[in-house]
């Protein structure tokens, strides 16, 4: 007896059957854990708006990084949180070999060698007293071309400190080409660039501002993309690939899965997507209240991001997701 309609439910009957026909699989090696290392603290400091995430001391950073590698996470993305008095108009502490981020990179590379992929956030905003991702002109606007030499110096310092990958997240035009040339000139032609290709001006970065003690007043709409735009990301992609990006990224992830798919369809380069602070905190906070099963929601979010076309996912839940996958 055959029924007249298609029986799709046959392939959903048992866990083994569902596993056999799964179209998307997530592996811990695809996950990248963003981490914060801060100056001037003796103990890891909880970030109130990101339950379960902390600003690390140098020691706790090393322990947590080792734990992440042990869990099978594929990479670490490091952000620095300097002392407020070390911030200035041009973000000098970012390129200082003794700045908090570069010290953190050196320690992690010494501990971990090539056992993971060590990535560095290459942006001025954590280090500038005004909190913008670039330097300002006399009218107070972010000056694209005057910013590039600062990114170059920062990227070279990060490479020297041991980063395998630099991640320019400032959305200045020409930043990938400028950084590539500077790295090559300094002899770091093996250091890769993870380009923040499609980075939208997003409310979902809210908790990150607390995480890095950002000084920003106002917004980043003159350099980050308008959430209304999809085709613009294709143009950003063309520019970044032409400039020498080794990997490209879409950020945030969950509200931009159409963009993840577009970018994946248009390039053969590895595509990353960043589940940002606000995406993390929404799930974590609802989980704390018992309104949602946070573990299941994180697993589903990561799976969805991979299904949309990302082969690399940056997520603050990387270790927990990786441990559940084992
Ligand atoms: C800029 C940068 C930001 C994030 C990563 N890199 C902040 C911003 O653009 O405002 C946000 C990450 C997150 O929200 O998790 N250096």
mmCIF file of C-alpha atoms and ligand atoms in Angstrom:
data_model
loop_
_atom_site.group_PDB
_atom_site.id
_atom_site.type_symbol
_atom_site.label_atom_id
_atom_site.label_comp_id
_atom_site.label_asym_id
_atom_site.label_seq_id
_atom_site.Cartn_x
_atom_site.Cartn_y
_atom_site.Cartn_z
ATOM 1 C CA UNK A 1 0.000 0.000 0.000
ATOM 2 C CA UNK A 2 1.568 3.249 -0.984
ATOM 3 C CA UNK A 3 0.189 6.551 0.050
ATOM 4 C CA UNK A 4 -0.245 9.319 -2.428
ATOM 5 C CA UNK A 5 1.970 11.756 -0.522
ATOM 6 C CA UNK A 6 5.680 11.802 0.046
ATOM 7 C CA UNK A 7 6.768 10.237 3.324
ATOM 8 C CA UNK A 8 9.526 12.531 4.553
ATOM 9 C CA UNK A 9 9.125 11.372 8.130
ATOM 10 C CA UNK A 10 10.707 7.979 7.432
ATOM 11 C CA UNK A 11 14.122 9.558 7.618
ATOM 12 C CA UNK A 12 13.370 11.074 11.041
ATOM 13 C CA UNK A 13 12.383 7.934 12.886
ATOM 14 C CA UNK A 14 15.444 7.187 15.029
ATOM 15 C CA UNK A 15 18.494 9.104 16.254
ATOM 16 C CA UNK A 16 20.694 6.911 14.078
ATOM 17 C CA UNK A 17 18.595 7.623 11.005
ATOM 18 C CA UNK A 18 18.604 11.355 11.681
ATOM 19 C CA UNK A 19 22.348 11.258 12.154
ATOM 20 C CA UNK A 20 22.845 9.308 8.928
ATOM 21 C CA UNK A 21 20.972 11.804 6.784
ATOM 22 C CA UNK A 22 22.109 15.008 8.474
ATOM 23 C CA UNK A 23 23.122 17.527 5.818
ATOM 24 C CA UNK A 24 25.234 19.653 8.115
ATOM 25 C CA UNK A 25 27.812 18.563 10.657
ATOM 26 C CA UNK A 26 29.700 20.755 13.049
ATOM 27 C CA UNK A 27 33.188 19.873 14.160
ATOM 28 C CA UNK A 28 34.933 21.504 17.144
ATOM 29 C CA UNK A 29 37.835 22.403 14.826
ATOM 30 C CA UNK A 30 35.539 24.907 13.093
ATOM 31 C CA UNK A 31 34.945 26.886 16.264
ATOM 32 C CA UNK A 32 36.941 29.917 17.338
ATOM 33 C CA UNK A 33 36.781 31.244 20.879
ATOM 34 C CA UNK A 34 37.025 35.037 21.299
ATOM 35 C CA UNK A 35 38.853 35.913 24.543
ATOM 36 C CA UNK A 36 39.537 39.112 26.476
ATOM 37 C CA UNK A 37 42.767 39.847 28.331
ATOM 38 C CA UNK A 38 42.824 42.899 30.588
ATOM 39 C CA UNK A 39 45.473 45.042 32.232
ATOM 40 C CA UNK A 40 45.304 46.001 35.868
ATOM 41 C CA UNK A 41 43.277 43.121 37.308
ATOM 42 C CA UNK A 42 44.469 40.403 39.696
ATOM 43 C CA UNK A 43 41.527 38.067 39.251
ATOM 44 C CA UNK A 44 39.420 37.245 36.208
ATOM 45 C CA UNK A 45 36.656 39.852 36.082
ATOM 46 C CA UNK A 46 33.135 38.789 35.189
ATOM 47 C CA UNK A 47 31.507 40.720 32.352
ATOM 48 C CA UNK A 48 28.023 41.434 33.708
ATOM 49 C CA UNK A 49 26.362 41.653 30.321
ATOM 50 C CA UNK A 50 27.920 38.386 29.110
ATOM 51 C CA UNK A 51 27.112 35.651 31.639
ATOM 52 C CA UNK A 52 29.942 33.135 31.816
ATOM 53 C CA UNK A 53 32.452 35.330 29.943
ATOM 54 C CA UNK A 54 35.315 37.087 31.736
ATOM 55 C CA UNK A 55 38.124 39.509 31.206
ATOM 56 C CA UNK A 56 41.208 37.412 31.834
ATOM 57 C CA UNK A 57 44.393 38.056 33.729
ATOM 58 C CA UNK A 58 47.494 36.810 31.909
ATOM 59 C CA UNK A 59 47.398 33.635 34.003
ATOM 60 C CA UNK A 60 43.720 32.876 33.650
ATOM 61 C CA UNK A 61 44.017 33.560 29.914
ATOM 62 C CA UNK A 62 46.645 30.864 29.600
ATOM 63 C CA UNK A 63 44.589 28.361 31.564
ATOM 64 C CA UNK A 64 41.385 29.063 29.631
ATOM 65 C CA UNK A 65 43.208 28.909 26.297
ATOM 66 C CA UNK A 66 44.699 25.535 27.169
ATOM 67 C CA UNK A 67 41.257 24.302 28.175
ATOM 68 C CA UNK A 68 39.784 25.471 24.858
ATOM 69 C CA UNK A 69 42.502 23.724 22.869
ATOM 70 C CA UNK A 70 41.944 20.598 24.955
ATOM 71 C CA UNK A 71 38.238 20.764 24.050
ATOM 72 C CA UNK A 72 39.217 20.704 20.377
ATOM 73 C CA UNK A 73 38.381 24.318 19.548
ATOM 74 C CA UNK A 74 40.062 25.268 16.272
ATOM 75 C CA UNK A 75 41.279 28.753 17.099
ATOM 76 C CA UNK A 76 41.394 31.624 19.566
ATOM 77 C CA UNK A 77 40.675 35.284 18.805
ATOM 78 C CA UNK A 78 42.266 37.605 21.322
ATOM 79 C CA UNK A 79 41.048 41.084 22.303
ATOM 80 C CA UNK A 80 42.982 43.389 24.631
ATOM 81 C CA UNK A 81 41.521 45.596 27.342
ATOM 82 C CA UNK A 82 44.125 48.226 28.261
ATOM 83 C CA UNK A 83 44.258 50.383 31.360
ATOM 84 C CA UNK A 84 42.145 53.484 30.673
ATOM 85 C CA UNK A 85 45.213 55.681 31.204
ATOM 86 C CA UNK A 86 47.017 53.872 28.383
ATOM 87 C CA UNK A 87 44.406 54.966 25.853
ATOM 88 C CA UNK A 88 45.186 57.886 23.553
ATOM 89 C CA UNK A 89 43.848 59.515 20.406
ATOM 90 C CA UNK A 90 45.656 57.121 18.054
ATOM 91 C CA UNK A 91 45.467 53.903 20.084
ATOM 92 C CA UNK A 92 49.240 53.589 20.525
ATOM 93 C CA UNK A 93 48.965 50.749 23.042
ATOM 94 C CA UNK A 94 47.716 48.473 20.283
ATOM 95 C CA UNK A 95 51.052 48.505 18.468
ATOM 96 C CA UNK A 96 53.178 48.605 21.631
ATOM 97 C CA UNK A 97 54.962 45.252 22.030
ATOM 98 C CA UNK A 98 54.306 45.595 25.754
ATOM 99 C CA UNK A 99 50.635 46.460 25.284
ATOM 100 C CA UNK A 100 48.190 44.085 26.909
ATOM 101 C CA UNK A 101 47.105 42.389 23.695
ATOM 102 C CA UNK A 102 50.622 41.761 22.410
ATOM 103 C CA UNK A 103 51.766 40.427 25.777
ATOM 104 C CA UNK A 104 48.793 38.077 25.771
ATOM 105 C CA UNK A 105 49.620 36.861 22.270
ATOM 106 C CA UNK A 106 53.236 36.197 23.219
ATOM 107 C CA UNK A 107 52.224 34.186 26.249
ATOM 108 C CA UNK A 108 49.713 32.094 24.321
ATOM 109 C CA UNK A 109 52.050 31.424 21.428
ATOM 110 C CA UNK A 110 54.780 30.368 23.857
ATOM 111 C CA UNK A 111 52.371 27.996 25.606
ATOM 112 C CA UNK A 112 50.511 26.637 22.617
ATOM 113 C CA UNK A 113 52.922 26.874 19.702
ATOM 114 C CA UNK A 114 51.174 25.749 16.546
ATOM 115 C CA UNK A 115 48.681 23.495 18.339
ATOM 116 C CA UNK A 116 45.929 26.038 17.674
ATOM 117 C CA UNK A 117 45.397 29.027 15.390
ATOM 118 C CA UNK A 118 46.084 32.185 17.319
ATOM 119 C CA UNK A 119 44.193 35.202 16.013
ATOM 120 C CA UNK A 120 44.386 38.845 17.039
ATOM 121 C CA UNK A 121 41.791 41.584 16.765
ATOM 122 C CA UNK A 122 43.447 44.268 14.674
ATOM 123 C CA UNK A 123 41.499 47.386 15.530
ATOM 124 C CA UNK A 124 42.044 50.622 17.387
ATOM 125 C CA UNK A 125 38.764 50.913 19.261
ATOM 126 C CA UNK A 126 39.900 49.184 22.446
ATOM 127 C CA UNK A 127 42.925 51.461 22.555
ATOM 128 C CA UNK A 128 41.602 54.892 21.587
ATOM 129 C CA UNK A 129 40.350 57.335 24.223
ATOM 130 C CA UNK A 130 37.417 58.265 21.945
ATOM 131 C CA UNK A 131 36.588 54.590 21.271
ATOM 132 C CA UNK A 132 36.461 54.805 17.479
ATOM 133 C CA UNK A 133 38.056 52.208 15.220
ATOM 134 C CA UNK A 134 40.149 54.864 13.519
ATOM 135 C CA UNK A 135 41.911 58.142 14.168
ATOM 136 C CA UNK A 136 39.926 61.376 13.934
ATOM 137 C CA UNK A 137 40.439 64.376 11.675
ATOM 138 C CA UNK A 138 40.195 67.944 12.919
ATOM 139 C CA UNK A 139 36.437 67.886 12.435
ATOM 140 C CA UNK A 140 36.149 64.771 14.621
ATOM 141 C CA UNK A 141 35.395 62.401 11.743
ATOM 142 C CA UNK A 142 37.071 59.016 11.418
ATOM 143 C CA UNK A 143 39.877 59.520 8.902
ATOM 144 C CA UNK A 144 40.166 56.424 6.711
ATOM 145 C CA UNK A 145 43.591 56.894 5.170
ATOM 146 C CA UNK A 146 45.226 58.320 8.270
ATOM 147 C CA UNK A 147 44.094 55.196 10.145
ATOM 148 C CA UNK A 148 45.766 52.675 7.846
ATOM 149 C CA UNK A 149 49.364 53.182 9.064
ATOM 150 C CA UNK A 150 48.153 52.475 12.605
ATOM 151 C CA UNK A 151 46.606 49.190 11.512
ATOM 152 C CA UNK A 152 49.812 48.307 9.692
ATOM 153 C CA UNK A 153 51.918 48.890 12.795
ATOM 154 C CA UNK A 154 49.449 46.973 14.921
ATOM 155 C CA UNK A 155 49.316 43.992 12.572
ATOM 156 C CA UNK A 156 53.109 43.771 12.412
ATOM 157 C CA UNK A 157 53.342 43.970 16.205
ATOM 158 C CA UNK A 158 50.758 41.200 16.518
ATOM 159 C CA UNK A 159 52.601 39.019 14.029
ATOM 160 C CA UNK A 160 55.818 39.621 15.936
ATOM 161 C CA UNK A 161 54.031 38.651 19.154
ATOM 162 C CA UNK A 162 53.016 35.329 17.641
ATOM 163 C CA UNK A 163 49.634 35.733 15.956
ATOM 164 C CA UNK A 164 49.072 33.269 13.114
ATOM 165 C CA UNK A 165 46.179 35.386 11.868
ATOM 166 C CA UNK A 166 45.356 39.075 12.142
ATOM 167 C CA UNK A 167 41.728 40.143 12.071
ATOM 168 C CA UNK A 168 41.193 43.703 10.894
ATOM 169 C CA UNK A 169 37.738 44.590 12.233
ATOM 170 C CA UNK A 170 37.725 48.367 11.760
ATOM 171 C CA UNK A 171 36.013 48.578 8.350
ATOM 172 C CA UNK A 172 38.402 51.123 6.871
ATOM 173 C CA UNK A 173 38.592 50.903 3.092
ATOM 174 C CA UNK A 174 41.907 49.479 1.921
ATOM 175 C CA UNK A 175 42.799 47.990 5.306
ATOM 176 C CA UNK A 176 43.468 44.496 3.969
ATOM 177 C CA UNK A 177 45.850 45.687 1.235
ATOM 178 C CA UNK A 178 47.655 47.975 3.646
ATOM 179 C CA UNK A 179 48.098 45.257 6.256
ATOM 180 C CA UNK A 180 49.166 42.654 3.682
ATOM 181 C CA UNK A 181 51.892 44.919 2.350
ATOM 182 C CA UNK A 182 53.093 45.819 5.838
ATOM 183 C CA UNK A 183 53.226 42.181 6.948
ATOM 184 C CA UNK A 184 55.122 41.174 3.827
ATOM 185 C CA UNK A 185 57.581 44.041 4.204
ATOM 186 C CA UNK A 186 58.268 42.971 7.769
ATOM 187 C CA UNK A 187 58.904 39.362 6.716
ATOM 188 C CA UNK A 188 55.575 37.986 7.931
ATOM 189 C CA UNK A 189 54.329 36.693 4.624
ATOM 190 C CA UNK A 190 53.016 33.541 6.351
ATOM 191 C CA UNK A 191 50.696 35.470 8.654
ATOM 192 C CA UNK A 192 47.155 35.255 7.316
ATOM 193 C CA UNK A 193 44.433 37.881 7.244
ATOM 194 C CA UNK A 194 40.911 37.127 8.406
ATOM 195 C CA UNK A 195 39.088 40.073 6.892
ATOM 196 C CA UNK A 196 35.975 41.388 8.541
ATOM 197 C CA UNK A 197 34.391 41.613 5.136
ATOM 198 C CA UNK A 198 30.748 42.274 5.905
ATOM 199 C CA UNK A 199 30.555 43.956 9.270
ATOM 200 C CA UNK A 200 27.299 45.636 10.055
ATOM 201 C CA UNK A 201 26.659 48.517 12.421
ATOM 202 C CA UNK A 202 24.734 46.425 14.893
ATOM 203 C CA UNK A 203 22.911 46.761 18.186
ATOM 204 C CA UNK A 204 24.063 43.212 18.913
ATOM 205 C CA UNK A 205 27.552 44.467 19.795
ATOM 206 C CA UNK A 206 26.149 46.104 22.946
ATOM 207 C CA UNK A 207 27.632 43.764 25.567
ATOM 208 C CA UNK A 208 31.053 43.841 23.858
ATOM 209 C CA UNK A 209 31.356 47.499 24.745
ATOM 210 C CA UNK A 210 31.316 46.540 28.416
ATOM 211 C CA UNK A 211 33.608 43.599 27.746
ATOM 212 C CA UNK A 212 36.371 45.866 26.444
ATOM 213 C CA UNK A 213 35.602 48.928 28.552
ATOM 214 C CA UNK A 214 34.901 50.918 25.386
ATOM 215 C CA UNK A 215 34.988 54.709 25.589
ATOM 216 C CA UNK A 216 32.777 55.158 22.528
ATOM 217 C CA UNK A 217 30.165 57.919 22.472
ATOM 218 C CA UNK A 218 27.917 57.797 19.451
ATOM 219 C CA UNK A 219 28.045 55.083 16.821
ATOM 220 C CA UNK A 220 30.086 53.589 13.976
ATOM 221 C CA UNK A 221 27.651 54.148 11.135
ATOM 222 C CA UNK A 222 30.103 56.032 8.934
ATOM 223 C CA UNK A 223 32.323 52.965 8.656
ATOM 224 C CA UNK A 224 30.280 49.870 9.517
ATOM 225 C CA UNK A 225 27.593 48.717 7.093
ATOM 226 C CA UNK A 226 23.924 49.603 7.147
ATOM 227 C CA UNK A 227 21.882 46.525 8.177
ATOM 228 C CA UNK A 228 19.567 47.332 5.266
ATOM 229 C CA UNK A 229 22.175 46.373 2.686
ATOM 230 C CA UNK A 230 22.863 42.992 1.177
ATOM 231 C CA UNK A 231 24.499 43.692 -2.188
ATOM 232 C CA UNK A 232 26.990 45.968 -0.500
ATOM 233 C CA UNK A 233 28.500 42.892 1.143
ATOM 234 C CA UNK A 234 29.226 41.427 -2.279
ATOM 235 C CA UNK A 235 31.159 44.581 -3.085
ATOM 236 C CA UNK A 236 33.016 44.421 0.237
ATOM 237 C CA UNK A 237 33.869 40.805 -0.554
ATOM 238 C CA UNK A 238 35.293 41.646 -3.983
ATOM 239 C CA UNK A 239 37.447 44.361 -2.484
ATOM 240 C CA UNK A 240 38.774 42.210 0.361
ATOM 241 C CA UNK A 241 39.622 39.231 -1.827
ATOM 242 C CA UNK A 242 41.348 41.482 -4.336
ATOM 243 C CA UNK A 243 43.309 43.097 -1.524
ATOM 244 C CA UNK A 244 44.591 39.741 -0.301
ATOM 245 C CA UNK A 245 42.187 38.469 2.346
ATOM 246 C CA UNK A 246 42.875 34.807 3.146
ATOM 247 C CA UNK A 247 39.580 34.265 4.965
ATOM 248 C CA UNK A 248 36.485 36.424 5.007
ATOM 249 C CA UNK A 249 33.986 37.038 7.765
ATOM 250 C CA UNK A 250 30.380 38.093 8.191
ATOM 251 C CA UNK A 251 29.340 39.714 11.440
ATOM 252 C CA UNK A 252 26.975 39.492 13.283
ATOM 253 C CA UNK A 253 25.829 36.002 12.324
ATOM 254 C CA UNK A 254 22.263 35.136 13.204
ATOM 255 C CA UNK A 255 20.517 38.209 11.801
ATOM 256 C CA UNK A 256 22.718 38.054 8.722
ATOM 257 C CA UNK A 257 22.469 34.448 7.559
ATOM 258 C CA UNK A 258 21.356 35.648 4.123
ATOM 259 C CA UNK A 259 24.643 37.511 3.873
ATOM 260 C CA UNK A 260 26.589 34.455 5.060
ATOM 261 C CA UNK A 261 24.958 32.455 2.265
ATOM 262 C CA UNK A 262 25.627 35.147 -0.331
ATOM 263 C CA UNK A 263 29.266 35.424 0.628
ATOM 264 C CA UNK A 264 29.737 31.634 0.690
ATOM 265 C CA UNK A 265 28.201 31.385 -2.775
ATOM 266 C CA UNK A 266 30.476 34.078 -4.155
ATOM 267 C CA UNK A 267 33.870 33.001 -2.884
ATOM 268 C CA UNK A 268 36.003 29.880 -2.557
ATOM 269 C CA UNK A 269 37.849 31.372 0.400
ATOM 270 C CA UNK A 270 36.991 30.052 3.876
ATOM 271 C CA UNK A 271 33.988 31.950 5.244
ATOM 272 C CA UNK A 272 33.751 32.757 8.931
ATOM 273 C CA UNK A 273 30.789 34.169 10.808
ATOM 274 C CA UNK A 274 30.861 35.789 14.240
ATOM 275 C CA UNK A 275 28.093 35.078 16.728
ATOM 276 C CA UNK A 276 28.606 38.363 18.550
ATOM 277 C CA UNK A 277 28.212 39.400 22.158
ATOM 278 C CA UNK A 278 24.528 40.318 21.983
ATOM 279 C CA UNK A 279 23.665 37.068 20.235
ATOM 280 C CA UNK A 280 25.499 35.201 22.966
ATOM 281 C CA UNK A 281 23.954 37.157 25.814
ATOM 282 C CA UNK A 282 20.373 36.823 24.600
ATOM 283 C CA UNK A 283 20.667 33.053 24.747
ATOM 284 C CA UNK A 284 22.691 33.000 27.962
ATOM 285 C CA UNK A 285 20.302 35.368 29.762
ATOM 286 C CA UNK A 286 17.178 33.548 28.657
ATOM 287 C CA UNK A 287 18.859 30.317 29.730
ATOM 288 C CA UNK A 288 19.598 31.734 33.182
ATOM 289 C CA UNK A 289 15.924 32.562 33.585
ATOM 290 C CA UNK A 290 14.881 29.105 32.549
ATOM 291 C CA UNK A 291 13.066 30.474 29.510
ATOM 292 C CA UNK A 292 15.150 28.599 26.999
ATOM 293 C CA UNK A 293 17.507 25.626 26.980
ATOM 294 C CA UNK A 294 20.671 27.618 26.412
ATOM 295 C CA UNK A 295 22.847 24.612 25.534
ATOM 296 C CA UNK A 296 20.426 23.460 22.864
ATOM 297 C CA UNK A 297 19.999 27.008 21.584
ATOM 298 C CA UNK A 298 23.764 27.522 21.246
ATOM 299 C CA UNK A 299 24.122 24.214 19.410
ATOM 300 C CA UNK A 300 21.260 25.132 17.086
ATOM 301 C CA UNK A 301 22.597 28.619 16.427
ATOM 302 C CA UNK A 302 26.051 27.300 15.528
ATOM 303 C CA UNK A 303 24.542 24.589 13.335
ATOM 304 C CA UNK A 304 22.411 27.186 11.556
ATOM 305 C CA UNK A 305 25.401 29.410 10.918
ATOM 306 C CA UNK A 306 27.294 26.480 9.384
ATOM 307 C CA UNK A 307 24.213 25.450 7.376
ATOM 308 C CA UNK A 308 24.052 28.995 5.995
ATOM 309 C CA UNK A 309 27.557 28.576 4.589
ATOM 310 C CA UNK A 310 30.131 29.445 7.223
ATOM 311 C CA UNK A 311 32.957 26.971 7.660
ATOM 312 C CA UNK A 312 34.315 28.807 10.703
ATOM 313 C CA UNK A 313 32.205 30.136 13.589
ATOM 314 C CA UNK A 314 33.443 32.557 16.204
ATOM 315 C CA UNK A 315 31.387 32.132 19.355
ATOM 316 C CA UNK A 316 31.803 32.811 23.055
ATOM 317 C CA UNK A 317 30.180 29.415 23.584
ATOM 318 C CA UNK A 318 32.883 27.614 21.575
ATOM 319 C CA UNK A 319 34.223 25.496 24.430
ATOM 320 C CA UNK A 320 30.823 24.315 25.651
ATOM 321 C CA UNK A 321 29.627 23.557 22.124
ATOM 322 C CA UNK A 322 32.874 21.713 21.364
ATOM 323 C CA UNK A 323 32.604 19.648 24.534
ATOM 324 C CA UNK A 324 29.068 18.580 23.639
ATOM 325 C CA UNK A 325 30.213 17.543 20.175
ATOM 326 C CA UNK A 326 32.800 15.137 21.516
HETATM 327 C C1 LIG B 1 35.846 46.218 16.931
HETATM 328 C C2 LIG B 1 35.038 45.023 17.263
HETATM 329 C C3 LIG B 1 33.773 44.993 17.834
HETATM 330 C C4 LIG B 1 33.440 43.662 17.976
HETATM 331 C C5 LIG B 1 34.512 42.916 17.518
HETATM 332 N N1 LIG B 1 35.493 43.786 17.055
HETATM 333 C C6 LIG B 1 32.943 46.085 18.334
HETATM 334 C C7 LIG B 1 32.298 47.007 17.392
HETATM 335 O O1 LIG B 1 32.485 46.934 16.185
HETATM 336 O O2 LIG B 1 31.596 47.879 17.870
HETATM 337 C C8 LIG B 1 32.155 43.164 18.524
HETATM 338 C C9 LIG B 1 32.174 41.743 18.939
HETATM 339 C C10 LIG B 1 31.003 41.351 19.742
HETATM 340 O O3 LIG B 1 30.028 42.115 19.915
HETATM 341 O O4 LIG B 1 31.035 40.221 20.242
HETATM 342 N N2 LIG B 1 37.176 46.064 17.375
#
